[in-house]
Short mmCIF file of C-alpha atoms in Angstrom, two decimals:
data_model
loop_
_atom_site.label_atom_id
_atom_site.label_comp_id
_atom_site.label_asym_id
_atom_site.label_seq_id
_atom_site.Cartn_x
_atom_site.Cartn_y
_atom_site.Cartn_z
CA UNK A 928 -129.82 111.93 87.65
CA UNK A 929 -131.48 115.06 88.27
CA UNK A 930 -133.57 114.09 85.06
CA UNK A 931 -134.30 111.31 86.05
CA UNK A 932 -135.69 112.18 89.71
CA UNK A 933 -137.81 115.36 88.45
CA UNK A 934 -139.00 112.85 85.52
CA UNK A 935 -139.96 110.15 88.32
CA UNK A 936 -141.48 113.09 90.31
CA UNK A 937 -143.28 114.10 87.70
CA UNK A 938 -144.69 110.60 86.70
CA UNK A 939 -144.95 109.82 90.49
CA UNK A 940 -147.21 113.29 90.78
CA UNK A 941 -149.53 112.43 87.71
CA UNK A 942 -150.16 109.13 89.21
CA UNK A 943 -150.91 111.15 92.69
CA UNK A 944 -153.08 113.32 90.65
CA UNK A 945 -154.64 110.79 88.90
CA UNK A 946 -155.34 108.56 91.82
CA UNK A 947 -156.38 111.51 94.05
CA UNK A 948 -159.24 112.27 91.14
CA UNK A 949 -159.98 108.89 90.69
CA UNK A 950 -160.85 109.14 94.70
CA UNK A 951 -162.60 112.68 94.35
CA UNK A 952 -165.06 110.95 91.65
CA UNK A 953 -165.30 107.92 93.99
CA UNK A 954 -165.93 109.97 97.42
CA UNK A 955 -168.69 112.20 94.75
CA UNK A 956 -170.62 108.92 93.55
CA UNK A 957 -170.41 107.79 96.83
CA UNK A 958 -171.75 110.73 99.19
CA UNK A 959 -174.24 110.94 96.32
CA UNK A 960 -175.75 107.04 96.98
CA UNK A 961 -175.19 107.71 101.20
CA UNK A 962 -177.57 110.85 100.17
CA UNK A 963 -180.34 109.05 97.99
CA UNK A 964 -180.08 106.04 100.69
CA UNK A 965 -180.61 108.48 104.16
CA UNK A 966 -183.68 110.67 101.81
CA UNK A 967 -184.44 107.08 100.94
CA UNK A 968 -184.81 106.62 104.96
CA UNK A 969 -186.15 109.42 105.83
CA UNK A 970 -188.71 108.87 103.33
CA UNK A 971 -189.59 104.85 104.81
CA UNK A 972 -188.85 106.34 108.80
CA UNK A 973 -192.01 109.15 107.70
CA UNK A 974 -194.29 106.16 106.16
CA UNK A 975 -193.04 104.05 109.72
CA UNK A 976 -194.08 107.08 111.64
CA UNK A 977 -197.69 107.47 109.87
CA UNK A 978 -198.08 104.12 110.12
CA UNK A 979 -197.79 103.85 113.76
CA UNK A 980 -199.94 106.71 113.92
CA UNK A 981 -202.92 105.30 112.08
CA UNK A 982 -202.62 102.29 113.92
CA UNK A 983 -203.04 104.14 117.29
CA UNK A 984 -205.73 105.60 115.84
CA UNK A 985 -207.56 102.80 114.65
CA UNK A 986 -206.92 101.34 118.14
CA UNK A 987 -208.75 104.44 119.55
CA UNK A 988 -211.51 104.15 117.20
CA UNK A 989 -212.13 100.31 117.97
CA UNK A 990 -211.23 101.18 121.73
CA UNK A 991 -214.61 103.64 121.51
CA UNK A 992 -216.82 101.29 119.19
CA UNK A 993 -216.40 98.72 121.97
CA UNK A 994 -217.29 101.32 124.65
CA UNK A 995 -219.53 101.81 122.70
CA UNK A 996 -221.37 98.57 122.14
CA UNK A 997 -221.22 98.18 126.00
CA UNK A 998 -222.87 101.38 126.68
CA UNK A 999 -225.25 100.74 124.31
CA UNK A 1000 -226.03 96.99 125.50
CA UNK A 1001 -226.49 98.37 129.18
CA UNK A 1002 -229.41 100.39 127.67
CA UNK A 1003 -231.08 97.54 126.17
CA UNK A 1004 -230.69 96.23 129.58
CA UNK A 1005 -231.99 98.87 131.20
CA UNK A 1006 -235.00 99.42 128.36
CA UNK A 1007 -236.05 95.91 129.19
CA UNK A 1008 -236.05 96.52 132.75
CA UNK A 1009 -238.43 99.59 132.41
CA UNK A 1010 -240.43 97.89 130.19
CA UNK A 1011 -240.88 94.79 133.16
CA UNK A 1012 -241.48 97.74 135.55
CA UNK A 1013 -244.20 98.90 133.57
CA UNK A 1014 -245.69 95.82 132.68
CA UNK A 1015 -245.89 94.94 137.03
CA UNK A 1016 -246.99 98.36 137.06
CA UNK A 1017 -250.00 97.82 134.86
CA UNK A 1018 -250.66 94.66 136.77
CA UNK A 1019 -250.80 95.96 140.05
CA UNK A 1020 -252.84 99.07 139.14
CA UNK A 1021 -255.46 96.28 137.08
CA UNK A 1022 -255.25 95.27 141.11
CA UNK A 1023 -255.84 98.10 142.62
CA UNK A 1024 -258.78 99.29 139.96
CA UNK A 1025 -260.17 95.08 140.60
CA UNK A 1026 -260.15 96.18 144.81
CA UNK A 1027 -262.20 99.20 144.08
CA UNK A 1028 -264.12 97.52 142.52
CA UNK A 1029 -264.97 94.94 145.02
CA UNK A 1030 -265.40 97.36 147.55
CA UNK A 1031 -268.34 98.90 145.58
CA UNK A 1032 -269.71 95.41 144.97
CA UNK A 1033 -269.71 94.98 148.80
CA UNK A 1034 -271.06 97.94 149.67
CA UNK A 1035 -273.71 97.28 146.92
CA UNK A 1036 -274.90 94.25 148.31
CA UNK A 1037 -274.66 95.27 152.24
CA UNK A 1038 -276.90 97.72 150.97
CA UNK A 1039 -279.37 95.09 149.52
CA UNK A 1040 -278.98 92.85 152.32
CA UNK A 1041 -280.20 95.67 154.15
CA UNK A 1042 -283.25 96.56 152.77
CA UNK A 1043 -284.41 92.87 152.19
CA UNK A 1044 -283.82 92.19 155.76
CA UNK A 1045 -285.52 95.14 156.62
CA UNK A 1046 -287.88 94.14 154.46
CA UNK A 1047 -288.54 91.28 155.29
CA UNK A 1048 -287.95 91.15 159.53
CA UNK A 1049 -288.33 94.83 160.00
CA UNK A 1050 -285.38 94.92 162.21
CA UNK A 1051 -284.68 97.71 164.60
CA UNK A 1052 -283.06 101.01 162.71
CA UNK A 1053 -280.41 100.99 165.39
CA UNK A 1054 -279.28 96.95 164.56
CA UNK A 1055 -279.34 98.37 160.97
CA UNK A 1056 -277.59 101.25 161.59
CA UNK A 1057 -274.65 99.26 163.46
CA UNK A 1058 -274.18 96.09 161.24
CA UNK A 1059 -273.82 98.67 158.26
CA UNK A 1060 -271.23 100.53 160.21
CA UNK A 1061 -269.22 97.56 161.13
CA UNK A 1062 -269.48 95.63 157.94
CA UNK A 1063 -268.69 99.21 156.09
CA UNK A 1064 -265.71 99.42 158.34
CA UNK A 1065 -264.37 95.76 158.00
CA UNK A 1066 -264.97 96.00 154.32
CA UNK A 1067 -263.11 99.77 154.34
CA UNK A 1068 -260.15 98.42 156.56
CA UNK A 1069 -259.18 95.51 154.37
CA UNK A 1070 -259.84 97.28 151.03
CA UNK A 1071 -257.78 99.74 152.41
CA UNK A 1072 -254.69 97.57 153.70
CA UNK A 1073 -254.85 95.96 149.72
CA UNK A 1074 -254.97 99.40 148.21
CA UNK A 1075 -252.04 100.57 150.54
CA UNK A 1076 -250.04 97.73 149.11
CA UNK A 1077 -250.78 98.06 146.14
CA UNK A 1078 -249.91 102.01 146.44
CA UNK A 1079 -246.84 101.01 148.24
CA UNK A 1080 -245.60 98.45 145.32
CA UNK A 1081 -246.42 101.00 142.67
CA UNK A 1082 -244.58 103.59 143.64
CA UNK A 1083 -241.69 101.67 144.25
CA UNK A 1084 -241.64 100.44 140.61
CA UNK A 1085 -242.06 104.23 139.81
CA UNK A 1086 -238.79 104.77 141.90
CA UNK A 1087 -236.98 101.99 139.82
CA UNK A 1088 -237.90 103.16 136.78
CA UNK A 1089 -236.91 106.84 137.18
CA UNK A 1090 -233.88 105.35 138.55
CA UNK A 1091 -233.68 103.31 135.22
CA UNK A 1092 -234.26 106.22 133.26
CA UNK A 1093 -231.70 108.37 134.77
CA UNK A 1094 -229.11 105.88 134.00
CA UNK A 1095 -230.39 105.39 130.43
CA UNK A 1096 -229.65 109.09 130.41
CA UNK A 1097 -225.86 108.61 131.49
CA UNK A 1098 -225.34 106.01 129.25
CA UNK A 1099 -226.60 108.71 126.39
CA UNK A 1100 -224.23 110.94 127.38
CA UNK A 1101 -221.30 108.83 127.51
CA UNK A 1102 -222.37 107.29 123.75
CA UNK A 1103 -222.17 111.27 122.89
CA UNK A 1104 -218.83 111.55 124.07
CA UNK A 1105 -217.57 108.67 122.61
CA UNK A 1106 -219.54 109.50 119.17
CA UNK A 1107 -217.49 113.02 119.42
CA UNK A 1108 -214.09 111.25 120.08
CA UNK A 1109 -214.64 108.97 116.53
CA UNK A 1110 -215.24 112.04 114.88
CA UNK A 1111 -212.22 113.66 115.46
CA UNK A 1112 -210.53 109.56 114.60
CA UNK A 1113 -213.04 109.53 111.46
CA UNK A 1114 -211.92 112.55 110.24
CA UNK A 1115 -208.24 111.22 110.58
CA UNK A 1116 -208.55 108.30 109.11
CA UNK A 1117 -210.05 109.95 106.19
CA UNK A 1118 -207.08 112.29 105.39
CA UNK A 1119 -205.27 109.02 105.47
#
């Protein structure tokens, strides 16, 4: 009986053995494929990761290309409105060059009244002398008021268009610092 129980403790321990490598083989192949599957993951989580990182990016770059196109439309804007400035400008200076103008014409011609009169019904120098000074004066007082007007709406459109320009100028900047910003997003999505 002895035999008999070291013989079926002997077959028992081969099949123990046997099984036990059988299992060693299996746990092998098997913490082999769990380690090709998580470098497999890591692998797809990295390629996830870059993804998500050129996406932010992108959203960056189209975040500044629309800041962009607004900054840029608001100087258009503001181009046109210098341009209207200057064209009201020129306008009111044609004006202003038109009142001179008239005012020599009138003195002109008070002059040549003058003389033909004189000429003509030798009037008294002091009659002469005082309807010159009052038509000079009436003449000078409403050229002037024009002119002063004029003046007035001139510099005013002078005013709005260094206003204009200053803003142009801010806008310019902020394109500058947007255009350094898609650099630094260019350059990224070129390694990519």
């Amino acid at each position: 009986m002895t035999e008999n129980t070291t013989y079926a403790h002997s077959v028992e321990a081969r099949h123990i053995v046997s099984q036990n490598e059988k299992l060693h083989e299996t746990n092998l192949d098997l913490r082999k494929n769990l380690s090709e599957v998580e470098n497999e993951r890591d692998k797809y989580e990295e390629e996830v990761e870059s993804r998500e990182k050129q996406v932010t990016y992108l959203r960056g770059l189209l975040k500044n290309f629309v800041a962009m196109k607004k900054e840029q439309d608001t100087i258009t804007c503001l181009a046109k409105t210098i341009e209207k400035n200057n064209s009201r400008k020129q306008k009111q200076y044609h004006k202003y060059k038109q009142a001179c103008e008239l005012e020599c014409l009138l003195f002109k011609v008070a002059i040549f009244v003058w003389f033909v009169a004189d000429k003509f019904y030798t009037l008294p120098n002091s009659t002469i002398i005082t309807s010159a000074f009052v038509l000079a004066m009436s003449v000078h007082f409403m050229t002037r008021r024009y002119k002063f007007g004029i003046k007035n709406e001139i510099e005013r459109h002078d005013t709005q268009t260094i206003t204009t320009k200053k803003t142009i100028e801010n806008c310019a900047i902020e394109i500058k610092s947007v255009e350094k910003a898609c650099d630094f997003l260019n350059e990224y999505v070129d390694v990519i």
